[in-house]
Structures are given as C-alpha cells and as structure tokens.
Short mmCIF file of C-alpha atoms and ligand atoms in Angstrom, two decimals:
data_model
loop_
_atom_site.label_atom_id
_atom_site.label_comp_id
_atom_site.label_asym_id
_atom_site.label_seq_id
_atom_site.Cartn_x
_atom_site.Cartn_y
_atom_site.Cartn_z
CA UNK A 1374 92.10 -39.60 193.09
CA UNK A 1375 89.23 -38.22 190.87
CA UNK A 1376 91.98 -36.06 189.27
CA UNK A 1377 92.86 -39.52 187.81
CA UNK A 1378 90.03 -40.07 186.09
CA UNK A 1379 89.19 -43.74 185.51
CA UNK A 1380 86.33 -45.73 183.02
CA UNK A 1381 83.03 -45.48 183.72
CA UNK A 1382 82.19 -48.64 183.04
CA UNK A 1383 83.35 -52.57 183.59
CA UNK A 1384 82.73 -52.86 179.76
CA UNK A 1385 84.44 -49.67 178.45
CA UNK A 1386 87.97 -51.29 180.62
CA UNK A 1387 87.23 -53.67 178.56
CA UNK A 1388 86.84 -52.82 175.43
CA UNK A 1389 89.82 -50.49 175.69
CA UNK A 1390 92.08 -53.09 176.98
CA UNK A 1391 90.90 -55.00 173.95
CA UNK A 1392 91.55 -52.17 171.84
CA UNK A 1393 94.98 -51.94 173.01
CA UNK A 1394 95.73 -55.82 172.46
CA UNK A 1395 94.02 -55.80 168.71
CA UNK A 1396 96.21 -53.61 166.57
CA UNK A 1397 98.54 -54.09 163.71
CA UNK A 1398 99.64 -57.19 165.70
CA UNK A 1399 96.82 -58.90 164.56
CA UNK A 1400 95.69 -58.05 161.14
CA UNK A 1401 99.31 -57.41 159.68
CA UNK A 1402 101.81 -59.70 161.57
CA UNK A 1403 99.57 -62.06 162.61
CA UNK A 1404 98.13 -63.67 158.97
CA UNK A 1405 102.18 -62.87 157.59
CA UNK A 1406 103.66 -65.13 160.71
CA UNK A 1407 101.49 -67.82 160.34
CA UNK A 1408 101.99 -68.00 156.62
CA UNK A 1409 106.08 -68.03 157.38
CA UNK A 1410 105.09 -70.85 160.37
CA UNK A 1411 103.51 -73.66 158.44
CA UNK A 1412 99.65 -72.50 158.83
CA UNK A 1413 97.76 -73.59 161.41
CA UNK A 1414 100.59 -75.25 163.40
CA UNK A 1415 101.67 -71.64 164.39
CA UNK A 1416 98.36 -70.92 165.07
CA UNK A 1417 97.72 -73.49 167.70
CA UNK A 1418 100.74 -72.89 169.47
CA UNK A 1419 99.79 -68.85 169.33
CA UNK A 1420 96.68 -69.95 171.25
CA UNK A 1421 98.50 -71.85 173.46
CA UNK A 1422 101.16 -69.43 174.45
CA UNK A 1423 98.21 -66.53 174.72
CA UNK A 1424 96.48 -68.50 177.47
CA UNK A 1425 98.93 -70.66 179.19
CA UNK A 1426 101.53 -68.16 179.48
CA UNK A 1427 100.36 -64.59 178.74
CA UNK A 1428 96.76 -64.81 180.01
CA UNK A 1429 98.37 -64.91 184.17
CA UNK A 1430 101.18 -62.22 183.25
CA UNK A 1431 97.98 -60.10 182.09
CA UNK A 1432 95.98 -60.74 185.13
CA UNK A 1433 99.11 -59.69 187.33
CA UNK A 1434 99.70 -56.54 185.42
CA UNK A 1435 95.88 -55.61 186.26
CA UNK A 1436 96.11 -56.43 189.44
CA UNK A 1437 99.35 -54.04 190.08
CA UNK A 1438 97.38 -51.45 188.69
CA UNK A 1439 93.60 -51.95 190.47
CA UNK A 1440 95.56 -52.30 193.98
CA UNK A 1441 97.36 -49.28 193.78
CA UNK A 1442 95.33 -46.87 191.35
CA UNK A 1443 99.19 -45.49 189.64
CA UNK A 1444 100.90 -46.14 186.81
CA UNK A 1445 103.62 -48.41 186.85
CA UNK A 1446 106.82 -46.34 188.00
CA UNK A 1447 104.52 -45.14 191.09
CA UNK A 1448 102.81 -48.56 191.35
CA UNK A 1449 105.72 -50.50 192.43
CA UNK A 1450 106.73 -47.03 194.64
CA UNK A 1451 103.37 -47.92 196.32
CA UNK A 1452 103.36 -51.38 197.07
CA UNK A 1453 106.63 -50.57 199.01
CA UNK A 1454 109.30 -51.52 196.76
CA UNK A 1455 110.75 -48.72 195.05
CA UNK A 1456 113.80 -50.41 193.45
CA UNK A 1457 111.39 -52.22 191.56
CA UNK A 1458 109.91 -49.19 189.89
CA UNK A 1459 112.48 -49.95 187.59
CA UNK A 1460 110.02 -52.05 185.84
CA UNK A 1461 107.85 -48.81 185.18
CA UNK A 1462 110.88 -47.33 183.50
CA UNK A 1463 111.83 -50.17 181.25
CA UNK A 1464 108.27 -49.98 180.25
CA UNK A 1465 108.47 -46.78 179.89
CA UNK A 1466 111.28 -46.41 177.36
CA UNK A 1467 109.49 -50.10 175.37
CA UNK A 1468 106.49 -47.78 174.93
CA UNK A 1469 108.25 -44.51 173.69
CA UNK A 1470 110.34 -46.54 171.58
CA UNK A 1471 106.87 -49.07 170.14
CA UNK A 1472 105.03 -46.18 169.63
CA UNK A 1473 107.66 -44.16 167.95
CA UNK A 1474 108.04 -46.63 164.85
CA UNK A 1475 104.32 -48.77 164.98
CA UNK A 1476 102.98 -44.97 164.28
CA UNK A 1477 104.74 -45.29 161.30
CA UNK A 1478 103.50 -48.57 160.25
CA UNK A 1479 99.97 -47.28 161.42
CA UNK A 1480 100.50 -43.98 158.89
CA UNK A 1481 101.33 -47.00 155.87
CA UNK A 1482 97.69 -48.50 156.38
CA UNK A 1483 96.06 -45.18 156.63
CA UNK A 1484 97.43 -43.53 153.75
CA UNK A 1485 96.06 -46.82 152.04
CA UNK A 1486 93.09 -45.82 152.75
CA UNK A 1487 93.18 -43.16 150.80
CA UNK A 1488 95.03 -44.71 147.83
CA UNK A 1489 92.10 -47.25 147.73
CA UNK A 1490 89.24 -44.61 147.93
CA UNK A 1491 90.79 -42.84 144.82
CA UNK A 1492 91.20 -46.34 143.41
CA UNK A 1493 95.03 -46.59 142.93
CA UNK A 1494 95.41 -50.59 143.41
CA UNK A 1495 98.72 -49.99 141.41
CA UNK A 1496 100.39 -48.32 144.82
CA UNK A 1497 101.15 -52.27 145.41
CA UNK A 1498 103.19 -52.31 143.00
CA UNK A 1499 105.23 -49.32 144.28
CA UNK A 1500 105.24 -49.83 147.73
CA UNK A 1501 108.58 -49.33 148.74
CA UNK A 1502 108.59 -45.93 146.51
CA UNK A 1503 105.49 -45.23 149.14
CA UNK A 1504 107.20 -45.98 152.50
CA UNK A 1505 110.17 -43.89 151.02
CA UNK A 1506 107.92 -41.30 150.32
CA UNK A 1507 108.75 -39.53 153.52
CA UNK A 1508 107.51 -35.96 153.38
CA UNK A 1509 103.92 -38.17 152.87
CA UNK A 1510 104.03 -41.05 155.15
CA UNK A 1511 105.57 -37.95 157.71
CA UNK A 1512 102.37 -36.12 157.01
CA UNK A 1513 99.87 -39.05 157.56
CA UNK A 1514 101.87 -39.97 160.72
CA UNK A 1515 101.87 -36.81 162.28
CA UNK A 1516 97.96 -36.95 161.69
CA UNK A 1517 97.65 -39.96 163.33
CA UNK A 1518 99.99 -38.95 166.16
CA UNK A 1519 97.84 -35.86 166.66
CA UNK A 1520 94.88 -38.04 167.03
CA UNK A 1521 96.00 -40.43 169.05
CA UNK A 1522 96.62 -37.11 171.65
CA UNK A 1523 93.67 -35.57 170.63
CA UNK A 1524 91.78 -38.95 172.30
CA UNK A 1525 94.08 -39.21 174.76
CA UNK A 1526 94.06 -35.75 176.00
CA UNK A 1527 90.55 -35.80 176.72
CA UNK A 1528 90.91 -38.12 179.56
CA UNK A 1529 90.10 -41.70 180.27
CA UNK A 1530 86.22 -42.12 180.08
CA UNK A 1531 85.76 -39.28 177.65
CA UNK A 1532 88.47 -39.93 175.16
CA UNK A 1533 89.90 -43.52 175.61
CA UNK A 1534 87.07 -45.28 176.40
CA UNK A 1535 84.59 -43.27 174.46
CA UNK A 1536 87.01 -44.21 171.21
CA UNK A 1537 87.14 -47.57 172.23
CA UNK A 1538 83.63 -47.99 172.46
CA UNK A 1539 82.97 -46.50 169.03
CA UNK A 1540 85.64 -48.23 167.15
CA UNK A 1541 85.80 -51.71 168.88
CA UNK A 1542 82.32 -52.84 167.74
CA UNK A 1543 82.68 -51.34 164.25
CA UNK A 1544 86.48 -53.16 163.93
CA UNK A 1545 84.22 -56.54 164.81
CA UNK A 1546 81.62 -55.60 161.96
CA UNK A 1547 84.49 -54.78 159.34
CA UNK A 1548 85.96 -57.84 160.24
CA UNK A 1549 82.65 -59.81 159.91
CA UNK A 1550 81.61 -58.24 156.74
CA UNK A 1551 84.97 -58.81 154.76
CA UNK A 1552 84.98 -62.49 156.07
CA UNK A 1553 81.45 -63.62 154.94
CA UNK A 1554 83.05 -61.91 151.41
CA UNK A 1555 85.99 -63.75 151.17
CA UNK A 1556 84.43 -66.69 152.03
CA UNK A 1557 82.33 -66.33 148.19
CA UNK A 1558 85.44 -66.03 146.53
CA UNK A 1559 86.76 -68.93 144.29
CA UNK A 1560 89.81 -71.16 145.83
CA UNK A 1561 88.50 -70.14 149.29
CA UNK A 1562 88.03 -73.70 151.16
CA UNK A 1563 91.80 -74.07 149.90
CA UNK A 1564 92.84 -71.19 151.67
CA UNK A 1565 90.47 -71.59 154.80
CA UNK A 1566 92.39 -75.75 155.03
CA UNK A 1567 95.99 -74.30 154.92
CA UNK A 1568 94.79 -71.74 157.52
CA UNK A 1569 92.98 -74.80 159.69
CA UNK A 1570 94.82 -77.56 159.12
CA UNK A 1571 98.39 -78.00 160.93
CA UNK A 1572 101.28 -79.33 159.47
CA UNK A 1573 103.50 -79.70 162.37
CA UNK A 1574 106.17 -80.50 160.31
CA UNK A 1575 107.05 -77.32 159.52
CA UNK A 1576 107.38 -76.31 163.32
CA UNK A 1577 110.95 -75.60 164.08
CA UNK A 1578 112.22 -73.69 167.31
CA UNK A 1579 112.22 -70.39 165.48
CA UNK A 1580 108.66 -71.07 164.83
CA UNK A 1581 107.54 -71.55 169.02
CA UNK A 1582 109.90 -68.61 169.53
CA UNK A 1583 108.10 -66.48 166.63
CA UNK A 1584 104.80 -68.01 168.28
CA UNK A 1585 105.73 -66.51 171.73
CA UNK A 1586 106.78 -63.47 171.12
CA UNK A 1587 103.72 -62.82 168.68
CA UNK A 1588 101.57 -63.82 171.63
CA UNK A 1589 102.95 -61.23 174.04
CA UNK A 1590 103.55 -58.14 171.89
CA UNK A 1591 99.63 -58.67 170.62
CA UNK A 1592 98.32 -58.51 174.00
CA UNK A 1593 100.14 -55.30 174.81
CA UNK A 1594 101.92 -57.43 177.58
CA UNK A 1595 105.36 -57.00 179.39
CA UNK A 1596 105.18 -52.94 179.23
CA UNK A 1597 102.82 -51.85 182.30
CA UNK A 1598 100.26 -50.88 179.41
CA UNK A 1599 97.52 -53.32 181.35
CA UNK A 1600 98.95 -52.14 184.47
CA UNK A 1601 98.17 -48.40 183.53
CA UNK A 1602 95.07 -49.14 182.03
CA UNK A 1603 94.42 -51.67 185.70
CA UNK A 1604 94.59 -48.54 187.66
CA UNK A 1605 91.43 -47.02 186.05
CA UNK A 1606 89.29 -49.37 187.21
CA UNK A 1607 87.33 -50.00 190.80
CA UNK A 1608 87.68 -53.20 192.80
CA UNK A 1609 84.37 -54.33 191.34
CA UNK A 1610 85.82 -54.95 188.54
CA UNK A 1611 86.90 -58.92 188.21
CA UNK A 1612 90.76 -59.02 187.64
CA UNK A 1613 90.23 -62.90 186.37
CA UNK A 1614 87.41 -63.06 184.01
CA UNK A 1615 88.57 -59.50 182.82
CA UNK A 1616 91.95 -60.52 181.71
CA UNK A 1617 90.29 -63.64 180.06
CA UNK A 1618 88.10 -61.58 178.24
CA UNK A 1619 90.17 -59.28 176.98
CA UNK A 1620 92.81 -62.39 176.25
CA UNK A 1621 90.09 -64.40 174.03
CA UNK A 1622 88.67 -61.09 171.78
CA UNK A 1623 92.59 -60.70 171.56
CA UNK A 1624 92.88 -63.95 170.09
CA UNK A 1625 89.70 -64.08 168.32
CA UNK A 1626 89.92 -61.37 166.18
CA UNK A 1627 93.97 -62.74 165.36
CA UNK A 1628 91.92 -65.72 163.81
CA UNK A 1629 89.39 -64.03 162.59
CA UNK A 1630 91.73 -62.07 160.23
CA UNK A 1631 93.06 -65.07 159.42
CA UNK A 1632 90.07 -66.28 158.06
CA UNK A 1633 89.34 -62.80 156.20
CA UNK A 1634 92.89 -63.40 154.68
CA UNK A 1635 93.69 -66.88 153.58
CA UNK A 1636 90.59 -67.06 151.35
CA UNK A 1637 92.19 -63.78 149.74
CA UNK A 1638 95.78 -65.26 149.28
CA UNK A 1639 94.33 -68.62 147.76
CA UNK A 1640 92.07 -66.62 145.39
CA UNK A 1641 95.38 -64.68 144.14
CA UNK A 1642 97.41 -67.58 144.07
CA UNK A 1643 94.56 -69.95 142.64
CA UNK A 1644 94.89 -72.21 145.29
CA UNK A 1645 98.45 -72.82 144.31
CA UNK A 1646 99.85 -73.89 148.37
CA UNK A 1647 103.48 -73.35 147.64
CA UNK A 1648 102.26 -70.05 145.83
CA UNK A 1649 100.30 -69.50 148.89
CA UNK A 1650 103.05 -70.12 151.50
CA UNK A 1651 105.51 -67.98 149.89
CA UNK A 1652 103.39 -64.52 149.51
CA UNK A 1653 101.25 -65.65 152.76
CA UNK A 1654 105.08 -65.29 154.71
CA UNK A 1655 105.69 -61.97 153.05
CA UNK A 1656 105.82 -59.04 155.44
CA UNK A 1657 104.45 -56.60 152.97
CA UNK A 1658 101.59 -59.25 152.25
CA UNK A 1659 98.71 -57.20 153.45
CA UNK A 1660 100.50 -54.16 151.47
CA UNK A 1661 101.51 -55.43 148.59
CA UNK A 1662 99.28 -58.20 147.87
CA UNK A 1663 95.99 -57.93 149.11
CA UNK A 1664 95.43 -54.63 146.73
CA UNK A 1665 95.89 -56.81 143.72
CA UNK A 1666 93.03 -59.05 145.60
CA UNK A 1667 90.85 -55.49 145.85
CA UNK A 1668 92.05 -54.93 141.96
CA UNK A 1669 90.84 -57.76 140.76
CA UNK A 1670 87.14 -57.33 142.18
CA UNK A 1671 86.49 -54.87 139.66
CA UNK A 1672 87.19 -51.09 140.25
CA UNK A 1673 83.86 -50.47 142.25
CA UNK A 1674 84.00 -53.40 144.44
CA UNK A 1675 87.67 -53.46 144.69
CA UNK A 1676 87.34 -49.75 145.99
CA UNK A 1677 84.81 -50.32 148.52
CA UNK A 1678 86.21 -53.71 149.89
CA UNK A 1679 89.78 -52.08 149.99
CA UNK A 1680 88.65 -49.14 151.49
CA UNK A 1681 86.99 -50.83 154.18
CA UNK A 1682 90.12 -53.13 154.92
CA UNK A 1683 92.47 -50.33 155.31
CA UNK A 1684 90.28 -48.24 156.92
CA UNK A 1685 89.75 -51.11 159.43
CA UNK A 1686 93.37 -51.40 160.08
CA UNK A 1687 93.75 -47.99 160.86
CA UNK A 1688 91.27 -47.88 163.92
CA UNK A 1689 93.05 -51.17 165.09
CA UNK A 1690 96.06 -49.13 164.75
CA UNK A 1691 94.57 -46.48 166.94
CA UNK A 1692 93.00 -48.22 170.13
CA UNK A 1693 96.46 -49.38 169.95
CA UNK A 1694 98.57 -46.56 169.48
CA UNK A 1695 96.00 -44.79 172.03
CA UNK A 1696 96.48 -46.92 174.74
CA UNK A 1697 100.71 -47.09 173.97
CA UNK A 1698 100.55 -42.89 174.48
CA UNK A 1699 98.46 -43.64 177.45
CA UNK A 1700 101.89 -45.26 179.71
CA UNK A 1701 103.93 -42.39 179.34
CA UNK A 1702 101.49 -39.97 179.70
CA UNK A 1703 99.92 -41.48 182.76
CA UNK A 1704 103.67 -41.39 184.37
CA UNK A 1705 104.20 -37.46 183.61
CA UNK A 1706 100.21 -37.11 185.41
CA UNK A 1707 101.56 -39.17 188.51
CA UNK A 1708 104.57 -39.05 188.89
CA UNK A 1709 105.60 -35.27 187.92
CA UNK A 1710 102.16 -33.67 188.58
CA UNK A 1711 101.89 -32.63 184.94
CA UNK A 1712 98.44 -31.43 183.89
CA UNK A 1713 97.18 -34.35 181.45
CA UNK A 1714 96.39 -32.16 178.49
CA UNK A 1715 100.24 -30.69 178.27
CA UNK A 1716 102.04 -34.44 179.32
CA UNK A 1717 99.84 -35.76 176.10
CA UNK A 1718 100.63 -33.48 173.31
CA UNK A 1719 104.42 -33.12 174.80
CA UNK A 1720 105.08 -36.54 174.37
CA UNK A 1721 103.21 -37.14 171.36
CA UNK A 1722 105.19 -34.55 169.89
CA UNK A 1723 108.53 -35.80 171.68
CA UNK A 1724 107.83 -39.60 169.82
CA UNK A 1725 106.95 -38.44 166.69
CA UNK A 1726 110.37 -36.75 166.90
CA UNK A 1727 111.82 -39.82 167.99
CA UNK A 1728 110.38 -41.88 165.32
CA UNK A 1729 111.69 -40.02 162.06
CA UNK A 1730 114.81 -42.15 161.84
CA UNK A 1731 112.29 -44.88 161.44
CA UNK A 1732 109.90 -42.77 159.12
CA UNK A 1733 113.45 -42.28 156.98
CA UNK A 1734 114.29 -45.82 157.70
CA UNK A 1735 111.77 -46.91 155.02
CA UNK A 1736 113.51 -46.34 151.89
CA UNK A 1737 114.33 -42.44 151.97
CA UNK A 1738 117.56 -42.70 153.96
CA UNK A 1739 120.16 -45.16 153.15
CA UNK A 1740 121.45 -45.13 156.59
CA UNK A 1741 118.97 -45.59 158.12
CA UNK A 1742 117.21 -48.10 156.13
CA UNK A 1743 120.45 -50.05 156.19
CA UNK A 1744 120.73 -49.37 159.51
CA UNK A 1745 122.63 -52.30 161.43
CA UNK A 1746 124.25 -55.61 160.99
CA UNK A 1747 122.66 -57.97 163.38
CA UNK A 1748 124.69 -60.93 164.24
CA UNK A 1749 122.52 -64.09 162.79
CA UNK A 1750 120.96 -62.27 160.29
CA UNK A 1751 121.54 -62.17 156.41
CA UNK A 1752 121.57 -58.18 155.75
CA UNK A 1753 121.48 -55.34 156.97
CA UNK A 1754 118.50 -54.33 159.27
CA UNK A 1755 116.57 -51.02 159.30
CA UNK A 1756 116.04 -48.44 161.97
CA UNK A 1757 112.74 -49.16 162.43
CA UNK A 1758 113.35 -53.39 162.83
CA UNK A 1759 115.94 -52.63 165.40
CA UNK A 1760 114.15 -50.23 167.40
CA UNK A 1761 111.82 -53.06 167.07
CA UNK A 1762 113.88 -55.87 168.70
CA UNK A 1763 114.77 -53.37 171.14
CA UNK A 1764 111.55 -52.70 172.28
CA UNK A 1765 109.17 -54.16 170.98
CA UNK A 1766 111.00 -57.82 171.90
CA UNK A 1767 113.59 -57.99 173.66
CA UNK A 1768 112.16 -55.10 176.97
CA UNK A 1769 108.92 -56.67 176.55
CA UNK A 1770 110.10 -60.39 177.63
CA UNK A 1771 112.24 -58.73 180.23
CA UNK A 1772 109.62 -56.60 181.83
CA UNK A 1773 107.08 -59.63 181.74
CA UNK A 1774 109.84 -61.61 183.60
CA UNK A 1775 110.17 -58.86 186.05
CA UNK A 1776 106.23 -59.03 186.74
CA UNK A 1777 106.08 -62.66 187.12
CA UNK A 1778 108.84 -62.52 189.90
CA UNK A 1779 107.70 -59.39 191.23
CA UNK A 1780 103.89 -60.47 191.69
CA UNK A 1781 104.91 -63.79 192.94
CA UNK A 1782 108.04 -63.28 195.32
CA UNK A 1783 108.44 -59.84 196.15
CA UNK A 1784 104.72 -58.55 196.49
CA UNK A 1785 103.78 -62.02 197.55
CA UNK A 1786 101.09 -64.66 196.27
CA UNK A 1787 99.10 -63.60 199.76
CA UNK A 1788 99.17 -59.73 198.54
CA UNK A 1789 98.49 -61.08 194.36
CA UNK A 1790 95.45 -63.50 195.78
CA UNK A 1791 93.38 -61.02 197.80
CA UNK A 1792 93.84 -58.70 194.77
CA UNK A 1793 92.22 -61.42 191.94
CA UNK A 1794 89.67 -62.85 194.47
CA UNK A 1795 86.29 -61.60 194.61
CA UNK A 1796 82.96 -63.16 196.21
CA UNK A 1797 80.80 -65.14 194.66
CA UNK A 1798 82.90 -66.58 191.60
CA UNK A 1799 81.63 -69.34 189.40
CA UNK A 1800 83.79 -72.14 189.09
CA UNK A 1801 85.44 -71.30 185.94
CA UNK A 1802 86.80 -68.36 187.49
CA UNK A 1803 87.36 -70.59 190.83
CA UNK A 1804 89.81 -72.97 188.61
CA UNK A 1805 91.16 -69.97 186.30
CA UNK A 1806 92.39 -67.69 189.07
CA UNK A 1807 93.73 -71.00 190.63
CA UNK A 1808 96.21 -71.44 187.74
CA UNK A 1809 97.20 -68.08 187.68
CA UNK A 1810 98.26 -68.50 190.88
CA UNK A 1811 100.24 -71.29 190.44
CA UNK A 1812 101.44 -70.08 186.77
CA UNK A 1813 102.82 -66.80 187.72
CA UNK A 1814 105.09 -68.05 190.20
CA UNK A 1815 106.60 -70.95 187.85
CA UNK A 1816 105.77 -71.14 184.23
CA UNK A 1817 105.88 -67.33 183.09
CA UNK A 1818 109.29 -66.55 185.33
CA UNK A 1819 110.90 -70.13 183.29
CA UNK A 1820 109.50 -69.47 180.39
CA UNK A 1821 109.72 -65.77 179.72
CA UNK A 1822 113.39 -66.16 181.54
CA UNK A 1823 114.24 -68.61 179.06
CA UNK A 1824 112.70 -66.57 176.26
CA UNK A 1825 114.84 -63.54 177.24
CA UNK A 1826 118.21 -65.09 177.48
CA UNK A 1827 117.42 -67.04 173.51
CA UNK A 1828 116.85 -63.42 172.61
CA UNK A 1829 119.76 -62.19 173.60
CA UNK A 1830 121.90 -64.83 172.95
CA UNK A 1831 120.88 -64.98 169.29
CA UNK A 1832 119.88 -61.50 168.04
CA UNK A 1833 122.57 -59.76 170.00
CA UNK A 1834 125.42 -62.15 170.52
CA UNK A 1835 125.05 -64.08 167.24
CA UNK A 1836 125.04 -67.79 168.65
CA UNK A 1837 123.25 -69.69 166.94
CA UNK A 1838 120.67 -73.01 168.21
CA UNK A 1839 120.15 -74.39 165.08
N1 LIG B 344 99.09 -55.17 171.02
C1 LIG B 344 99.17 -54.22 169.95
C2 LIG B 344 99.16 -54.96 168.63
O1 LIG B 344 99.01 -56.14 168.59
C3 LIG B 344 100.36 -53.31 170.09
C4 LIG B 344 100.49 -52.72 171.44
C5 LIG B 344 99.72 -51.76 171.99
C6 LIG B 344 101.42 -53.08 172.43
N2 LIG B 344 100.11 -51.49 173.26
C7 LIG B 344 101.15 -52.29 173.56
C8 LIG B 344 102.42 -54.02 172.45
C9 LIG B 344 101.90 -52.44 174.72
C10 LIG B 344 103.18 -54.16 173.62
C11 LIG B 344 102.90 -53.39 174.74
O2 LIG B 344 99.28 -54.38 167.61
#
C-alpha cells in the first residue's frame, strides 16, 4: 500500500477535503444564488440541506474509502460488489466532465488577477469580449491545468496536502481581511440585513431545488471525490467528526463570502434593495460588478483589494480543481497500475482537451456558445452550462443516490457502523454518527431520489411543476 501514498496528518485530510469543498462554489455561485433566492431564506435552507442531507452522504463516501484504501471503481470491487463499481465510473466521467469546464471558469478569476494588478477595472465592462477571448483564457487555463498536475503529480502528502496546507489558511485570512473592509464601507448594514434577514416569501420550489443542488456540488459530494480522498487516511482518523468538520468550514466560508459580498453590492447599489437583488442574482456578479466596487476605491486601493479578491478565488479554484484531477488519476494508479506522475499529466492534458468546446463556448464560437435548446428554458444554452447539468447536476444526485443505497442496503448498516465507530467518542459524535445512521438509509436515498427524477423530468423532458 505505501505505493499509495496517503496524508500525513489527521489535519492535512482535512484541510484538503476542505479545500476540495471551498472552490468557485462558494465565492462565485454561492453570493449570485442567494441574491436570485430571496437572501437569507436561501441561505438557511443551504445550511439545512448541507447538514441534514449532505453531511451523512459525506461521512459514507469516507467511510468507502478508509475501509478499503482504493478509489472508487476498485472500492466497490473490494467490498465484494463489483457491479456496483459502476458508481466509480459515473464518478468518474462527473469529474472529467466538472473539471473540464470549472478549469475554465477557474482561468476567468485568474486572469482577473492580473487585469486588477495592472489596474484595468474597465475589463468589467468587457467581460464577455474577455471570456471570448479564447487564445487568452486558453492560455491562463492551460496554466492552471498544468498546476493543478504539477501538485497533483507530486503525490498526496507532498503535493495535495502540502498545497492545501499553504493555501487553506491564507484563503481564511483573505477572506477575513476583505470582510473587516467591507464592513467600513457606506450602505454596508443594508447589505449585511438583506444577506441576514429571510424573506421566505420569495422561496419557491426552484429556490429548495437551487438550495440542494448548491449544497451538494459545494461539498464535492456525489462523485467518489471524498471517497478517493477517504482512502488516504488511517483508521485513526474519525470518519464522523471529520466529515463534520470539513461540512461546517464548507459552509462557513459560503457565508463568510457572503458577508465579504453583500456589503460590496449595497455600496454599488447605495443600498437601493431592488437594485441590490437584481445585480446580487447576476451570474457574472463577482465579474462584472465587484470591479466597479474595486474602481471606485480609488486606483491604489481598488488595485490592492481587487487583487487580493481574485487572487483569493483562484487558490479556492485550485484545492478544488486539485482534488477533482485527484479521482481520475487515483483510478489510472489503482486500477491500471499506471505510474502516478504519467496518469496525472495524461489526463490533465486529456481534460484540457476535452474542455475547449467550453473554453469556445464563451463567446468565441457561436455553436458552441449557443450550444443547445433545453426544454424549460428560455434560450439557447452553452457548451459549458450543459456539460454542467450533465455533470456537474444531474451524475452528481445520481451517484449520491447510489451511495446512500449502496452504504445502507448492499454493504450493510453492520459493515457502514463498525467503519464510523471509534472508542471513546464524546457525545456529540455519539448522537451525530447516530443520525447518520439512520439518515443514510432513509432521508438521502428519498430525497436525493426525488431530487434526481425533478432533474430529469424538468431539464431533460421539459415538464414543468410550476
Ligand atoms: N466543491 C467545489 C466547489 O464548490 C467543486 C468541486 C471540487 C466538486 N471537487 C468536486 C464538486 C467533486 C463535485 C464533486 O467549487
């Protein structure tokens, strides 16, 4: 097994579990969807989702991966059921596809990063002549791409959790430091009440869907990404307390960039709440607002504070796209005896590829950007969106379905409970593993059942709830 590798420590599993969670998820869909979701109504049913539903799909995927020390197409192989290593494939295929267009997203914020060292606030302005601007967002993906492998390729303790333990704590300090600032900026107690206060009014079932689904892409769930990253650790390591650790910094730092943004959307909008609710709900908010925000700090301020933002979205990006490359590469290591350095740059290489309908998707390519007419949905959607539903939706709820029945009727609740039981727990853990248990076995299969049938009724079949 040492061929494996595995962490070193309790705290760098952790922290790189966390790092895969917190991503773009969180500081660019997460502000955007609670904007479009009335405020803080979305946000409370975010939180409950994340620990009601996702928090004992998590702990099973760790489990999978701590029993059997494999990633997930070998994992179920393992445990005796090889017709369910299906799972591992599905997950597969979700992570080549996430990774293939959420590397382009990733090269959007990091190219911003440069565009607000050298001061060029006015890029808001033109951002869809940016995205379309493919020979440069190609360029600053393939960077990214080719550091994501460079981290990956050195292993588990030296590259992932080395880069998780460097960027994780500075990510918390960015975050920090560009809160305490927005919180001196005029308008910001209106901002920080539509953030805080719900208005459940404005919850419709699109909203709990929305809710759900933001809940389990953000905490990499559904995928085997937690079972991969499971099967680096030792049985020393708590399955319970470490899925609700790396469930609440998930979570946290979701709500802490919403308090690092709302005081920046009511400054722009001077407080104005139907101003606020309308560019709040904006997918290209954080790229095509919030630079206007840096603007009007003045050009030195506004450069630094920019800079920082961007630059702190980018290493979010990259525990995250790290930890997506991971899956794939940990299947060619097990399952086809490939030597980690070659499965890492192959597929790295192979995605990228795989992602440049999306790259075109973004304004340089008609067809692609006008890629498909979904049933239900005004226009056109682009490459990148569908690849999107495809996997970063609709597999994910299937594959967490999958693990909730696997874990509780195939594998067993006798195999699942030795696995998350460990001596002397307190009795937070005592009751928290206890609803797992009981969880896994009925809420997630209903729920996430549910969830996947909606999806597929609506985005693929055009009937409509409403
Ligand atoms: N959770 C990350 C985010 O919020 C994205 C991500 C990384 C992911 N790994 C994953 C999503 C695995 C689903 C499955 O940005």
């Amino acid at each position: 097994m040492a061929a494996r590798g595995g962490f070193n420590s309790r705290i760098g599993f952790i922290l790189a579990a966390a790092g895969s969670a917190v991503g773009l998820g969180n500081i660019w869909k997460f502000p955007f969807e609670v904007g479009a979701g009335g405020g803080a109504a979305f946000l409370v049913i975010y939180l409950f989702f994340a620990f009601t539903l996702c928090f004992p799909v998590m702990a099973a995927e760790i489990a999978i991966g701590r029993r059997t020390q494999s990633s997930p197409v070998s994992a179920f192989k393992k445990l005796g059921f090889p017709r369910w290593s299906g799972i591992g494939y599905l997950g597969l295929i979700s992570g080549l596809l996430i990774l293939s267009f959420y590397n382009i997203v990733a090269a959007w914020a990091f190219g911003y990063f440069f565009e607000m060292l050298r001061g060029h606030f006015e890029i808001a302005k033109h951002f869809s002549d940016y995205t379309a601007d493919w020979l440069k967002i190609g360029s600053y993906a393939l960077i990214f791409m080719l550091g994501t492998a460079f981290i990956v390729s050195r292993g588990v303790a030296h590259g992932i959790e080395r880069a998780a333990k460097m960027m994780m704590p500075l990510l918390l300090l960015l975050v920090l430091g560009l809160i305490i600032y927005s919180l001196t900026l005029p308008n910001a107690n209106v901002g920080i009440k539509y953030y805080l206060l719900p208005d459940f009014s404005k919850v419709t079932g699109a909203v709990v869907y929305g809710a759900l689904g933001q809940a389990f892409f953000s905490l990499s769930l559904g995928m085997g990404a937690l079972i991969t990253f499971g099967s680096y650790v030792t049985k020393q390591t708590n399955v319970i307390s470490s899925a609700a650790i790396i469930t609440l910094t998930d979570v946290s730092i979701a709500f802490l960039a919403g308090l690092m943004m709302f005081p920046l959307v009511a400054y722009v909008t001077n407080g104005d709440l139907g101003a606020m609710a309308d560019i709040s709900g904006e997918e290209a908010f954080i790229f095509e607002t919030l630079p206007t925000v840096f603007e009007s700090l003045g050009p030195n301020l506004g450069l630094v504070i920019g800079s920082i933002f961007f630059l702190l979205l980018s290493f979010a990006a990259l525990t995250s796209t790290i930890s997506l490359l991971e899956v794939p590469t940990a299947f060619l290591v097990d399952e086809k005896k490939i030597p980690r350095g070659k499965a890492t740059w192959g597929v790295a290489l192979f995605i990228f590829v795989i992602g440049i309908p999306s790259l075109l998707g973004a304004g340089a390519s008609q067809f692609f950007t006008q890629f498909i007419q979904m049933p239900e949905m005004e226009s056109p959607i682009s490459f990148m969106k569908f690849v999107g539903l495809i996997g970063g939706s609709t597999f994910l709820s299937i594959g967490g379905f999958l693990i909730s029945i696997f874990t509780a009727y195939v594998w067993k609740k006798s195999n699942f409970r030795q696995e998350i039981e460990a001596e002397n727990e307190s009795a937070l853990i005592r009751f928290l593993r206890g609803y797992v248990d009981f969880a896994i076995g009925i809420i997630c299969p209903i729920v996430l059942g549910v969830i996947t049938v909606v999806t597929i009724l609506t985005n693929y079949l055009g009937v409509s709830f409403s």
